Structure formats: structure tokens, C-alpha cells
mmCIF file of C-alpha atoms in Angstrom:
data_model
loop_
_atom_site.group_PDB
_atom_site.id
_atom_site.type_symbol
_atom_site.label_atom_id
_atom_site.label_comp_id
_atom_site.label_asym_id
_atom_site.label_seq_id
_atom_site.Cartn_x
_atom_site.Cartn_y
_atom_site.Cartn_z
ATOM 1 C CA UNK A 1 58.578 13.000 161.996
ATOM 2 C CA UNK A 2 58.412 14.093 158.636
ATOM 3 C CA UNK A 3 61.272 16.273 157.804
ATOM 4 C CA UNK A 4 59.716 18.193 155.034
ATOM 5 C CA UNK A 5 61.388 21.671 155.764
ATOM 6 C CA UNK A 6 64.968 22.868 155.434
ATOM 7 C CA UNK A 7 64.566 23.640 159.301
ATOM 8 C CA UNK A 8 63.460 20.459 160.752
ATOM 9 C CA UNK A 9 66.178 18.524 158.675
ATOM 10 C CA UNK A 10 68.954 21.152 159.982
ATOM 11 C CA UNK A 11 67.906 20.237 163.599
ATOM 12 C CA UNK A 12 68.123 16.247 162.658
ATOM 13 C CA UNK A 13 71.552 16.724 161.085
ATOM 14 C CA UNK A 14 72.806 18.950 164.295
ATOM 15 C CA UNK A 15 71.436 16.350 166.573
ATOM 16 C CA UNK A 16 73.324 13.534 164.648
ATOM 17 C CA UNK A 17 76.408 15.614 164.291
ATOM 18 C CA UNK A 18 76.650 14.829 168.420
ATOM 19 C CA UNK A 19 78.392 18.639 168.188
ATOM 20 C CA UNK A 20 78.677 21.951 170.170
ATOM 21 C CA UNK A 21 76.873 24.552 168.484
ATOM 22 C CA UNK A 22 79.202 27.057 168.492
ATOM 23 C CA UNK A 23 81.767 23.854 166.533
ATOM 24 C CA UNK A 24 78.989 23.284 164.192
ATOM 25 C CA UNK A 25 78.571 27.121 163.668
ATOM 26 C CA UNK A 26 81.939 27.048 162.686
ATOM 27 C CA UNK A 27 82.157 23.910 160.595
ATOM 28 C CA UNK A 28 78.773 25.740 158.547
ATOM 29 C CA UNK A 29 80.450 28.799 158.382
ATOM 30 C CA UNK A 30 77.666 30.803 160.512
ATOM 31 C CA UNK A 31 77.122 32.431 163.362
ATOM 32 C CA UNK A 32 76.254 30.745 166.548
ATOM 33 C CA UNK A 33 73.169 33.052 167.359
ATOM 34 C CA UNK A 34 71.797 31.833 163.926
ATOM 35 C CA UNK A 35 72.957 28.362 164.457
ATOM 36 C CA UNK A 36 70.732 28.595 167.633
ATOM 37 C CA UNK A 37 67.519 30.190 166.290
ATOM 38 C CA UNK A 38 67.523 27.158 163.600
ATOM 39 C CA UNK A 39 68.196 24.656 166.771
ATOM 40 C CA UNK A 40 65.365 26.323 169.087
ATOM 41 C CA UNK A 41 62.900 27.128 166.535
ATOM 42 C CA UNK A 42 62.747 30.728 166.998
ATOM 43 C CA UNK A 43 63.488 31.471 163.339
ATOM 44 C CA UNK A 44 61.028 30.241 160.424
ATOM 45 C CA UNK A 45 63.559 31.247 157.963
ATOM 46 C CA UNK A 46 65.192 27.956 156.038
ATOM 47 C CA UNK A 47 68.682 27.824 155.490
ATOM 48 C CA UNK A 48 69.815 29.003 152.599
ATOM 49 C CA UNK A 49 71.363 27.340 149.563
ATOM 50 C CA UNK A 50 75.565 28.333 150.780
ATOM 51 C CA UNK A 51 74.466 26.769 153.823
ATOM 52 C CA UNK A 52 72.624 23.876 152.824
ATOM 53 C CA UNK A 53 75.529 23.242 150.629
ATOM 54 C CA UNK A 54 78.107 23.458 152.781
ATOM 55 C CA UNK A 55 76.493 20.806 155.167
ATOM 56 C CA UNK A 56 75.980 18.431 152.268
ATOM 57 C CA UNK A 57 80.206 18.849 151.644
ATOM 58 C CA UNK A 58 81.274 18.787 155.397
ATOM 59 C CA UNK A 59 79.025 15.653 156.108
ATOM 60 C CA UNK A 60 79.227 14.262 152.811
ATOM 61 C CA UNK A 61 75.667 13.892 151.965
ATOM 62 C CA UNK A 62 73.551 13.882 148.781
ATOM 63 C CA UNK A 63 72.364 17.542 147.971
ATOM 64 C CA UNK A 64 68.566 15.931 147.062
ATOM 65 C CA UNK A 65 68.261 15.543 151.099
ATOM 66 C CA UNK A 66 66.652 19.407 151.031
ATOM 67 C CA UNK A 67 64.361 17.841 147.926
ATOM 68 C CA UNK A 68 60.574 18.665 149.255
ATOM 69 C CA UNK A 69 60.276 14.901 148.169
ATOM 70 C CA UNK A 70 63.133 14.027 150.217
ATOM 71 C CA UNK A 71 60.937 13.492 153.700
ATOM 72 C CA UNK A 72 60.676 10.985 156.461
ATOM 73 C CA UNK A 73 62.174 7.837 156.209
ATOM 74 C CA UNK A 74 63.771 8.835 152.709
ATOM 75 C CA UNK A 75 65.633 11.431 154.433
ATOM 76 C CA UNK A 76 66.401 9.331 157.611
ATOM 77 C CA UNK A 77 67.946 6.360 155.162
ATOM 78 C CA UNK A 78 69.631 9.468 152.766
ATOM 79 C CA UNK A 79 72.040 10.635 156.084
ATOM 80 C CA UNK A 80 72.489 7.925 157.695
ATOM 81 C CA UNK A 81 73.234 5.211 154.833
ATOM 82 C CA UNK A 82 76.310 5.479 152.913
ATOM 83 C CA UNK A 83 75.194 6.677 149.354
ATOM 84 C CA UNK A 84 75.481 4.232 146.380
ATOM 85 C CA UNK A 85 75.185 4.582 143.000
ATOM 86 C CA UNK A 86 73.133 1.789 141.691
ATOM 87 C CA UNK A 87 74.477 1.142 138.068
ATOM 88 C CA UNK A 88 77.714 1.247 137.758
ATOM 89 C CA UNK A 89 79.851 1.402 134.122
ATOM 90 C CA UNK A 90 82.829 -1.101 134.265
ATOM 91 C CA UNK A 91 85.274 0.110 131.433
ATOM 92 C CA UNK A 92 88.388 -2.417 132.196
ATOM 93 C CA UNK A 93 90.845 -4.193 129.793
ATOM 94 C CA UNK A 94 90.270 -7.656 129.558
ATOM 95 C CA UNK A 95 92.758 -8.214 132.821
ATOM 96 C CA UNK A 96 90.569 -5.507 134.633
ATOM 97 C CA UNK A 97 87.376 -7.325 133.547
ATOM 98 C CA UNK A 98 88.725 -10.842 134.379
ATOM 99 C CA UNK A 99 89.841 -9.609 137.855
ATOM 100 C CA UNK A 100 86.868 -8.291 138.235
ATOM 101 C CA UNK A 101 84.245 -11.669 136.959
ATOM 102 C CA UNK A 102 86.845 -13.609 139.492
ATOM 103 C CA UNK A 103 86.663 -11.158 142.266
ATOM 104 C CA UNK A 104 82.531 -10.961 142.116
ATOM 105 C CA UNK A 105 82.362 -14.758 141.639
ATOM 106 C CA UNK A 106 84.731 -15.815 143.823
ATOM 107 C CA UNK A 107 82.946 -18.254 146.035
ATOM 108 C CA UNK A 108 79.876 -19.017 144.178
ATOM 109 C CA UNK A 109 78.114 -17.657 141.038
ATOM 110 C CA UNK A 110 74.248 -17.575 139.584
ATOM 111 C CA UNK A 111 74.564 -17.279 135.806
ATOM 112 C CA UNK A 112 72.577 -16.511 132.741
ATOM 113 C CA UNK A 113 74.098 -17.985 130.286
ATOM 114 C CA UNK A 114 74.642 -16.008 127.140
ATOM 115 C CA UNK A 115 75.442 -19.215 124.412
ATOM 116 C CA UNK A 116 76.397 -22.583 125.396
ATOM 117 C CA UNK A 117 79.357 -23.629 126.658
ATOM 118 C CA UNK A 118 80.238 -21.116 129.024
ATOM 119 C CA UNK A 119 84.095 -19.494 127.918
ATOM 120 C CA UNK A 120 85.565 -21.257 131.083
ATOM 121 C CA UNK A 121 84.494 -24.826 129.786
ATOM 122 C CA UNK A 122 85.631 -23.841 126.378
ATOM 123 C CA UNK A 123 89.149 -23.049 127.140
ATOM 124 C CA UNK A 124 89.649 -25.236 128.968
ATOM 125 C CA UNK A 125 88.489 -28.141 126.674
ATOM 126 C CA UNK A 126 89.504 -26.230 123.725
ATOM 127 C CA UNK A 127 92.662 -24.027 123.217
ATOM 128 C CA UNK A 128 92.063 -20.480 121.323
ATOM 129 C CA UNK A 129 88.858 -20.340 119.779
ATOM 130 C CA UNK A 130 89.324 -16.517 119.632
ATOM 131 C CA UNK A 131 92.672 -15.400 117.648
ATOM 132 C CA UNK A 132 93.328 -12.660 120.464
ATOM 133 C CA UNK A 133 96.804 -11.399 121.814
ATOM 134 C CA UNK A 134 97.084 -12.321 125.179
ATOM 135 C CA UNK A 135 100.053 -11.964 127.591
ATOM 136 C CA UNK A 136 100.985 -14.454 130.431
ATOM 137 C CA UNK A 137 99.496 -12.478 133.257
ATOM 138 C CA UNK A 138 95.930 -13.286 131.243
ATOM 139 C CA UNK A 139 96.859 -16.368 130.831
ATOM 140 C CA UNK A 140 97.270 -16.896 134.614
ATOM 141 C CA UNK A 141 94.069 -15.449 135.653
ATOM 142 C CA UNK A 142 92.083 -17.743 132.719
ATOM 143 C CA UNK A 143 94.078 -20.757 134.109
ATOM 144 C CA UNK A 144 92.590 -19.275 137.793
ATOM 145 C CA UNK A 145 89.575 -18.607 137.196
ATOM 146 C CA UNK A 146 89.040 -21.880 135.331
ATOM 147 C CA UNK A 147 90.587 -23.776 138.272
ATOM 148 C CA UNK A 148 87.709 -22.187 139.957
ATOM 149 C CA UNK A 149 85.220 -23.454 138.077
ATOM 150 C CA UNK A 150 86.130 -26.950 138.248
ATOM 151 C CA UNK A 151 86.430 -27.667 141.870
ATOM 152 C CA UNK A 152 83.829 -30.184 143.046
ATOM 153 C CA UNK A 153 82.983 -27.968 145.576
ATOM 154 C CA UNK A 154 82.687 -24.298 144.044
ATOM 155 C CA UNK A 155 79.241 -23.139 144.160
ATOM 156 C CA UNK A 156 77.593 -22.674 140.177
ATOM 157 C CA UNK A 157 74.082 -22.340 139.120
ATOM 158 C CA UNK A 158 73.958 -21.964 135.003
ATOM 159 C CA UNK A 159 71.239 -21.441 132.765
ATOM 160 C CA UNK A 160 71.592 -22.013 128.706
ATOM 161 C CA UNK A 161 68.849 -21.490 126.177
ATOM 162 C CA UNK A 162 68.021 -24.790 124.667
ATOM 163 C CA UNK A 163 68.929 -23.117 121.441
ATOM 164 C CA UNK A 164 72.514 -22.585 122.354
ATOM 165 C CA UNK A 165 73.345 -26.392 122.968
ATOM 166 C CA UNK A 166 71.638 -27.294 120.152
ATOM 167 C CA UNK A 167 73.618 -25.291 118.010
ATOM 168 C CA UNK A 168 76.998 -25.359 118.992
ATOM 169 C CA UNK A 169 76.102 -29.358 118.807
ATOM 170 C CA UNK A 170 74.809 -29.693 115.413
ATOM 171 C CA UNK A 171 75.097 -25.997 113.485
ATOM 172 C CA UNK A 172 76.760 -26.266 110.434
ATOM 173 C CA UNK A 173 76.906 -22.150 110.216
ATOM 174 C CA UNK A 174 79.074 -20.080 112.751
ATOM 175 C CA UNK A 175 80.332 -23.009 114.859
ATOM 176 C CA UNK A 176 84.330 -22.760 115.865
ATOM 177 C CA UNK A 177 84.357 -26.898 117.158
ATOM 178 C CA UNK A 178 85.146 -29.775 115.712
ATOM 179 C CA UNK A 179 83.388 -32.933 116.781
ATOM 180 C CA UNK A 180 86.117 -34.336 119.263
ATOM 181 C CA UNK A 181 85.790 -30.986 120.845
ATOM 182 C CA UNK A 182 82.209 -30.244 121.106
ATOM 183 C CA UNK A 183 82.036 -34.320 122.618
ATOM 184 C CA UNK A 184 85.454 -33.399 124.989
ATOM 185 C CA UNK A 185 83.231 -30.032 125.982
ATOM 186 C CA UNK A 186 80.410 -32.149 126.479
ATOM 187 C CA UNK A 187 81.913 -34.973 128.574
ATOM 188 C CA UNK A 188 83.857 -32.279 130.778
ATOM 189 C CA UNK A 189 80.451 -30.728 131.946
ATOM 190 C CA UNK A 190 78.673 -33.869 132.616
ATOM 191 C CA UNK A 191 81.593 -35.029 134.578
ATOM 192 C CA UNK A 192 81.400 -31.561 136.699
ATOM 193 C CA UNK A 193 77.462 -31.947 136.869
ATOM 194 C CA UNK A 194 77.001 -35.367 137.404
ATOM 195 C CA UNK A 195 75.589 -36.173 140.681
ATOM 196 C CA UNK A 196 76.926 -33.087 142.333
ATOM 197 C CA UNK A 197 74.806 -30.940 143.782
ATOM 198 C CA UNK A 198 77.270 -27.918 143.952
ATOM 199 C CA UNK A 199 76.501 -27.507 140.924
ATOM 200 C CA UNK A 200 73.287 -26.964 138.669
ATOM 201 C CA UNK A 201 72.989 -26.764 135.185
ATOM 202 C CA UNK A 202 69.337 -25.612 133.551
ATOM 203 C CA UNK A 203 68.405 -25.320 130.406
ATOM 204 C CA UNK A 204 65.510 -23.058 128.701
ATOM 205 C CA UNK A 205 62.827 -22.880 126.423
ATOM 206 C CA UNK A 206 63.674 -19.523 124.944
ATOM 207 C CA UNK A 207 60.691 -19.665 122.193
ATOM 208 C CA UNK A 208 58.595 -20.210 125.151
ATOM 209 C CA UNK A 209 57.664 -16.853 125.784
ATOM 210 C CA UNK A 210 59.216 -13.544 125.181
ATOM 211 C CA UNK A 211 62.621 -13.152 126.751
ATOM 212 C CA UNK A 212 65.090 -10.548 125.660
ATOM 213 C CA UNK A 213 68.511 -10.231 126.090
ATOM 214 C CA UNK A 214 69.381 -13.741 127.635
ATOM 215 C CA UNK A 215 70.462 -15.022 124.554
ATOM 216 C CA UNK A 216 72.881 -12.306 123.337
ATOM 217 C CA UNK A 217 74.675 -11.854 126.993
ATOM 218 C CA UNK A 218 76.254 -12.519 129.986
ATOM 219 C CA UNK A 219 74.715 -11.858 132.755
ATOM 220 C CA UNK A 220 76.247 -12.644 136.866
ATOM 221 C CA UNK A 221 73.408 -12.290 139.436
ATOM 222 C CA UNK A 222 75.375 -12.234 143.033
ATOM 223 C CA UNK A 223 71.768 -11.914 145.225
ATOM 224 C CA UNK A 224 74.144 -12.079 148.784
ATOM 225 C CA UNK A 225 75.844 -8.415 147.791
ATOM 226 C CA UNK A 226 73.039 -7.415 145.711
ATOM 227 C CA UNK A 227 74.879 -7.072 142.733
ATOM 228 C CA UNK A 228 74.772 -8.025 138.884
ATOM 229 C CA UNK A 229 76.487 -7.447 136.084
ATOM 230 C CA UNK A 230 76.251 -7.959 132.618
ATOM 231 C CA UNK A 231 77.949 -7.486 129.388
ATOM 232 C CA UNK A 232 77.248 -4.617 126.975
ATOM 233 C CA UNK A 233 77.189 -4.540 123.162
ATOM 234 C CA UNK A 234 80.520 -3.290 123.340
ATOM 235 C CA UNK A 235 82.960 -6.137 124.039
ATOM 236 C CA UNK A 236 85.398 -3.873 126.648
ATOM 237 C CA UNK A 237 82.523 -2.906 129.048
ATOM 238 C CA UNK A 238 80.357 -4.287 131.836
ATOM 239 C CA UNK A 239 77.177 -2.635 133.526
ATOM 240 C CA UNK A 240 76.918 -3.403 137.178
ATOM 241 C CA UNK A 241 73.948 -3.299 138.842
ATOM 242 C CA UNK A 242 73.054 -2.625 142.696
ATOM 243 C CA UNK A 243 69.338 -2.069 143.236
ATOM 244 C CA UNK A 244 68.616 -4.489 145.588
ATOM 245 C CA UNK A 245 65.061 -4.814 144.506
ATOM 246 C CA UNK A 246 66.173 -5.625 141.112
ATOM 247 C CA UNK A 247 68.954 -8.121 141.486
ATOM 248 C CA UNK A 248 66.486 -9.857 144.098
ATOM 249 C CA UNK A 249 64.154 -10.211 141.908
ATOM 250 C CA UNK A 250 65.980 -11.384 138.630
ATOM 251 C CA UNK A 251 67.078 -13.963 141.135
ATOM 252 C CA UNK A 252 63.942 -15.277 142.306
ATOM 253 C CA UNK A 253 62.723 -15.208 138.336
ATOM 254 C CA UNK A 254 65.436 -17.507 138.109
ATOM 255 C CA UNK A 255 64.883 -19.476 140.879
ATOM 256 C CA UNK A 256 61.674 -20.222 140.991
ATOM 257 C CA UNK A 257 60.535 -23.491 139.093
ATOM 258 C CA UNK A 258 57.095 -21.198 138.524
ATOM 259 C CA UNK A 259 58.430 -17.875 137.142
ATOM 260 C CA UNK A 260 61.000 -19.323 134.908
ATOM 261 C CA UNK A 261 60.800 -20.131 131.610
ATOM 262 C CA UNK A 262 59.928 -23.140 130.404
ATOM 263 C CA UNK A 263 63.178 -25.787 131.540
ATOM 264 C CA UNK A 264 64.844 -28.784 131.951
ATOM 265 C CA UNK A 265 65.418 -29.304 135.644
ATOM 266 C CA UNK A 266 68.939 -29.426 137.261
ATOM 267 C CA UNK A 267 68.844 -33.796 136.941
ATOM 268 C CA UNK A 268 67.695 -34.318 133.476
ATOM 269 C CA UNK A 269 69.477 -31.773 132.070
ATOM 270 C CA UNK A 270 72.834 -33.463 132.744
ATOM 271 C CA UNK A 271 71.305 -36.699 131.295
ATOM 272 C CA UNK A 272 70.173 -34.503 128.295
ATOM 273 C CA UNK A 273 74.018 -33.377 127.914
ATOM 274 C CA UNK A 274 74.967 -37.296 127.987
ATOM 275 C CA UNK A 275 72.606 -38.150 125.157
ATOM 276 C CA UNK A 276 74.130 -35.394 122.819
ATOM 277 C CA UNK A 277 77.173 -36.523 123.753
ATOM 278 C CA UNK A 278 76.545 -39.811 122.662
ATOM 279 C CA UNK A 279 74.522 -38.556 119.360
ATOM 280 C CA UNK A 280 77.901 -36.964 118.275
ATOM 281 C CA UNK A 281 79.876 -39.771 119.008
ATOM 282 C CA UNK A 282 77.825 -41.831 117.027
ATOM 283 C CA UNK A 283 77.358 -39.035 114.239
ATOM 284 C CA UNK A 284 73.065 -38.889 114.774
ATOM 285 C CA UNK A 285 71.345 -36.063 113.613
ATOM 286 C CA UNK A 286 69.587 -33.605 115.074
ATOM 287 C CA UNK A 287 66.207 -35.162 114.382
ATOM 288 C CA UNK A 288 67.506 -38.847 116.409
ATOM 289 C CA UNK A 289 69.059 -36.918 119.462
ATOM 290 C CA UNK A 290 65.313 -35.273 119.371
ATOM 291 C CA UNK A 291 63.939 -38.573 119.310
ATOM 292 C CA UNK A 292 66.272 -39.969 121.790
ATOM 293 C CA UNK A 293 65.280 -36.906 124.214
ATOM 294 C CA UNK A 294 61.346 -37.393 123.319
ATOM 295 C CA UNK A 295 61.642 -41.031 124.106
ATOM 296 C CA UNK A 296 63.589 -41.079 127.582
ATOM 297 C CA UNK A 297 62.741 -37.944 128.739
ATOM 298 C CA UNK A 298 59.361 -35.742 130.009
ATOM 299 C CA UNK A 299 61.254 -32.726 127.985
ATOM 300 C CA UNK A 300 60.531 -33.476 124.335
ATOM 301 C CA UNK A 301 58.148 -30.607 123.877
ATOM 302 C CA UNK A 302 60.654 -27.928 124.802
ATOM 303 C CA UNK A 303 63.510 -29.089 122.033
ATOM 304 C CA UNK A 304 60.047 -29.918 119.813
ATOM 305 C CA UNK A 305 59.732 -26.050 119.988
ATOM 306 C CA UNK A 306 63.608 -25.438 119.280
ATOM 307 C CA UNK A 307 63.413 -27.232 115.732
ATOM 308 C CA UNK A 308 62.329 -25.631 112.715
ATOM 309 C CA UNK A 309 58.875 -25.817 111.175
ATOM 310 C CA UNK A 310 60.039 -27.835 108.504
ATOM 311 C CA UNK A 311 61.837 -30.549 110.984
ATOM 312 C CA UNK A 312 59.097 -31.259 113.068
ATOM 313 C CA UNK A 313 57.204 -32.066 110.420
ATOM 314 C CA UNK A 314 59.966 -34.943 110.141
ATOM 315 C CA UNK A 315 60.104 -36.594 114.038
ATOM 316 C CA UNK A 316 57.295 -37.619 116.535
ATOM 317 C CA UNK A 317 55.405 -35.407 118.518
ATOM 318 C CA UNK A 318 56.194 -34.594 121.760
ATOM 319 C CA UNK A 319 54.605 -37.589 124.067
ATOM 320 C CA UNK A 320 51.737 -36.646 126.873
ATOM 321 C CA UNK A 321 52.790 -35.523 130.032
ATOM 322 C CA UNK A 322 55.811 -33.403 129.053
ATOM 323 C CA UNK A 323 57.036 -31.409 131.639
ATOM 324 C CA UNK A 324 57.951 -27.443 131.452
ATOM 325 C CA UNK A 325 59.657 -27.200 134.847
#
């Protein structure tokens, strides 16, 4: 059926109601003898807008359900789904927005990445990067959540622009780390990545082609509740999304060894981390680890495209057969 008239949704709704006429009269505020000419199709008069309106408050249903372009399966799914709004604006403390990251990620996560090394790996490597007041109930949930993340068995998927390791490795400009801490970060994720396959770390080719926004936030795909959320400009809010179609298919851009940019895969990425480790520990420059990487791995080309005009002018191009995948 198509539902396109007031009438003909009135009779769906009063069939779904499972009600007497005479209670639905009542609950509609109307007579039963008008109640009944709507139900038997003896009046061609619609409904008006009081009584439209008071359906949509006793049922609880959206008032675009008498929408001419509300029809069909559109109105079927509108009364018989409960509604949900599909961005949602997450204005929290930072206790309300860590209870919240740990609540949505609580038994597996599928993050983009928005610098390298994710805050959780950071504290707990490094204390207090960020001069911020805290209390001990934020301290409790950072010391949770971060217990979290380093279970062997806790679910993690993480993507990081090949940019972002690069410079928080050897950026001499707007880097908070020392160089025991950037190789204690370091060794702490390749002991969590190593040969687990719980968790996956990727990392991306973001002068590959033209991505926006992955390098200036977080963003939390959760594709079982269809649900993401990401960070806004402003430091104290979140945007959560739930359009199914959308989260589903961030996902899958993510997921899919085609789609994606242009990345290391899960296994050499974690040997990628071990040989910056070891150019730091050794105190190599940017241009040997790039060597190093071009020379043991298929994945030259993609830091090739991370260095500066200038510096690849300085090392060996990338060798045949790179991979991009």
C-alpha cells in the first residue's frame, strides 16, 4: 500500500493501535462516529492538523509521517521504528567525554588516527605532555581506559598518516618528546603489535590522494552499533554519528586493502615501527631510516612521498615493485 493520504495512514495507525474505536476516539479527542467514517472509508475528508497532531503526541511519532513524501515503506519504518536522530552533539567535560570514548570502545575499537601516538600510548609511556588540571577521578578513568588498551586480547584496529610517525620521530618543530620517550613510545607499541593479531596497526600515504580531515582528528568508527564519532575544532565537543549507511561505509573505506589509501599493511608496519626505533636509538636521520625502510621493505615509495622535495633529491629512489596496499 502506499499510504499517501492523511486517511489511509489514520486507518494503519488505528489498526496498529490494536484499540476500540470508541478508546481511540477518546485518546484523539474525537468523536466515535468520525473516528468510524475515517476507519470505514465513508468520509474523504483528511484529518485535520489538531488531530494529526495529537496522534503524533499520544503515539509518539514524528509529525513528517503526514509529509506527502512520507509514503509506503517510509511511513511503515517512520511508526513502527523507534525514531533516531542521526548526528548527535556530545558537549561533556573531559570526565563526560572519557566516559563516554570508554563506554563506545569498550570491547573493541576501529580508529582513525588523528597524529601518531595515540593519547593512550602517550600517557602511558610518557607522564603529562599537556599541563592540564586534572583531579583523581580523571586520573582513574585514564589509568582505565589505558588498561584497556593494553590487554593482549582487547580488540584495536589503528590507522596513522605516515606523516604523523615521521614527525613526532624526527621533527625538530612542535614535538613535546625527548628521545628516550619517543624510543619507550615506540618499543611499547611494537611490543602490543607484535605478532598479535588482536591488534592492527596501519599506516597511510596521506599525500597519496586527497584526504581531508584524517590528519587533524579523531575519529571512532563502531560499524556493530552503527555509530562514529569524532572530535570537533573545539576541544570540549564530540559529533556522533548514526547513519548506518555512513558509518558502514567509512568502515569498509577503511577496510578494504582497495579503497584505502595508499598503506603499509598490518605486518610490516610493526617492523617499520622497529626500524625507527632502532634509527633513534642509534641517532640516524631521517634520510637513513628512509633508506633502511627502502632497502628491507616493498614500502619505500610511500615515505619517498612523505619527504620533502629537497630530501629526496638526497636518498635512493624508491626500488621496483613497491607496494601501496
Amino acid at each position: 500500500m502506499t499510504y499517501k493520504n492523511g486517511i489511509e495512514k489514520f486507518i494503519e495507525i488505528f489498526k496498529r493501535s490494536n484499540l476500540s474505536i470508541s478508546k481511540f476516539a477518546s485518546l484523539i479527542q474525537k468523536d466515535r462516529r468520525t473516528v468510524t467514517s475515517w476507519i470505514d472509508n465513508i468520509s474523504d475528508i483528511e484529518p485535520n492538523n489538531d488531530v494529526k497532531d495529537r496522534i503524533c503526541h499520544v503515539f509518539r511519532y514524528p509529525d513528517f509521517i503526514w509529509d506527502e513524501g512520507c509514503s509506503g515503506e517510509e511511513f511503515i519504518k517512520s511508526i513502527t521504528q523507534i525514531p533516531q536522530k542521526e548526528v548527535r552533539i556530545i558537549d561533556e567535560d573531559y570526565t563526560g567525554r572519557l566516559k563516554y570514548i570508554i563506554e563506545l570502545e569498550k570491547n573493541r575499537r576501529f580508529v582513525i588516527q588523528a597524529q601518531f601516538p595515540g593519547p593512550m600510548y602517550r600517557d602511558s609511556a610518557v607522564k603529562r605532555v599537556y599541563r592540564t588540571k586534572t583531579n583523581s577521578e580523571i586520573e582513574e578513568l585514564k589509568q582505565k581506559r589505558i588498561d584497556q588498551m593494553l590487554r593482549y586480547d582487547y580488540d584495536t584496529t589503528e590507522w596513522y598518516s605516515i606523516k604523523s610517525i615521521l614527525s613526532f620521530c624526527f621533527a625538530s618543530i612542535g614535538n613535546f618528546y625527548t628521545k628516550e620517550e619517543k624510543i619507550r613510545i615506540l618499543e611499547l607499541m611494537y611490543e602490543l603489535f607484535n605478532n598479535n593479531y588482536n591488534k592492527k596497526l596501519f599506516l597511510f600515504d596521506s599525500f597519496s590522494r586527497k584526504i581531508y580531515g584524517t590528519e587533524t582528528t579523531y575519529i571512532s568508527i563502531n560499524v556493530r552499533q552503527k555509530v562514529l564519532f569524532f572530535k570537533s575544532p573545539i576541544e570540549s565537543v564530540f559529533i556522533e554519528i548514526r547513519n548506518k549507511n555512513l558509518v558502514e561505509r567509512m568502515h569498509k573505506y577503511y577496510s578494504s586493502p582497495i579503497e584505502a589509501p595508499n598503506h603499509v599493511n598490518f605486518l610490516e608496519s610493526v617492523k617499520i615501527i622497529k626500524i625507527l626505533q632502532d634509527a633513534l636509538k642509534y641517532n640516524n636521520t631521517i634520510l637513513q631510516a628512509y633508506e633502511t625502510i627502502n632497502r628491507t621493505t616493498d614500502y619505500g615509495e610511500l615515505f619517498y612521498h612523505n619527504l620533502s622535495t629537497d630530501l629526496q633529491k638526497q636518498v635512493t629512489a624508491p626500488k621496483p615493485g613497491q607496494k601501496r596496499n
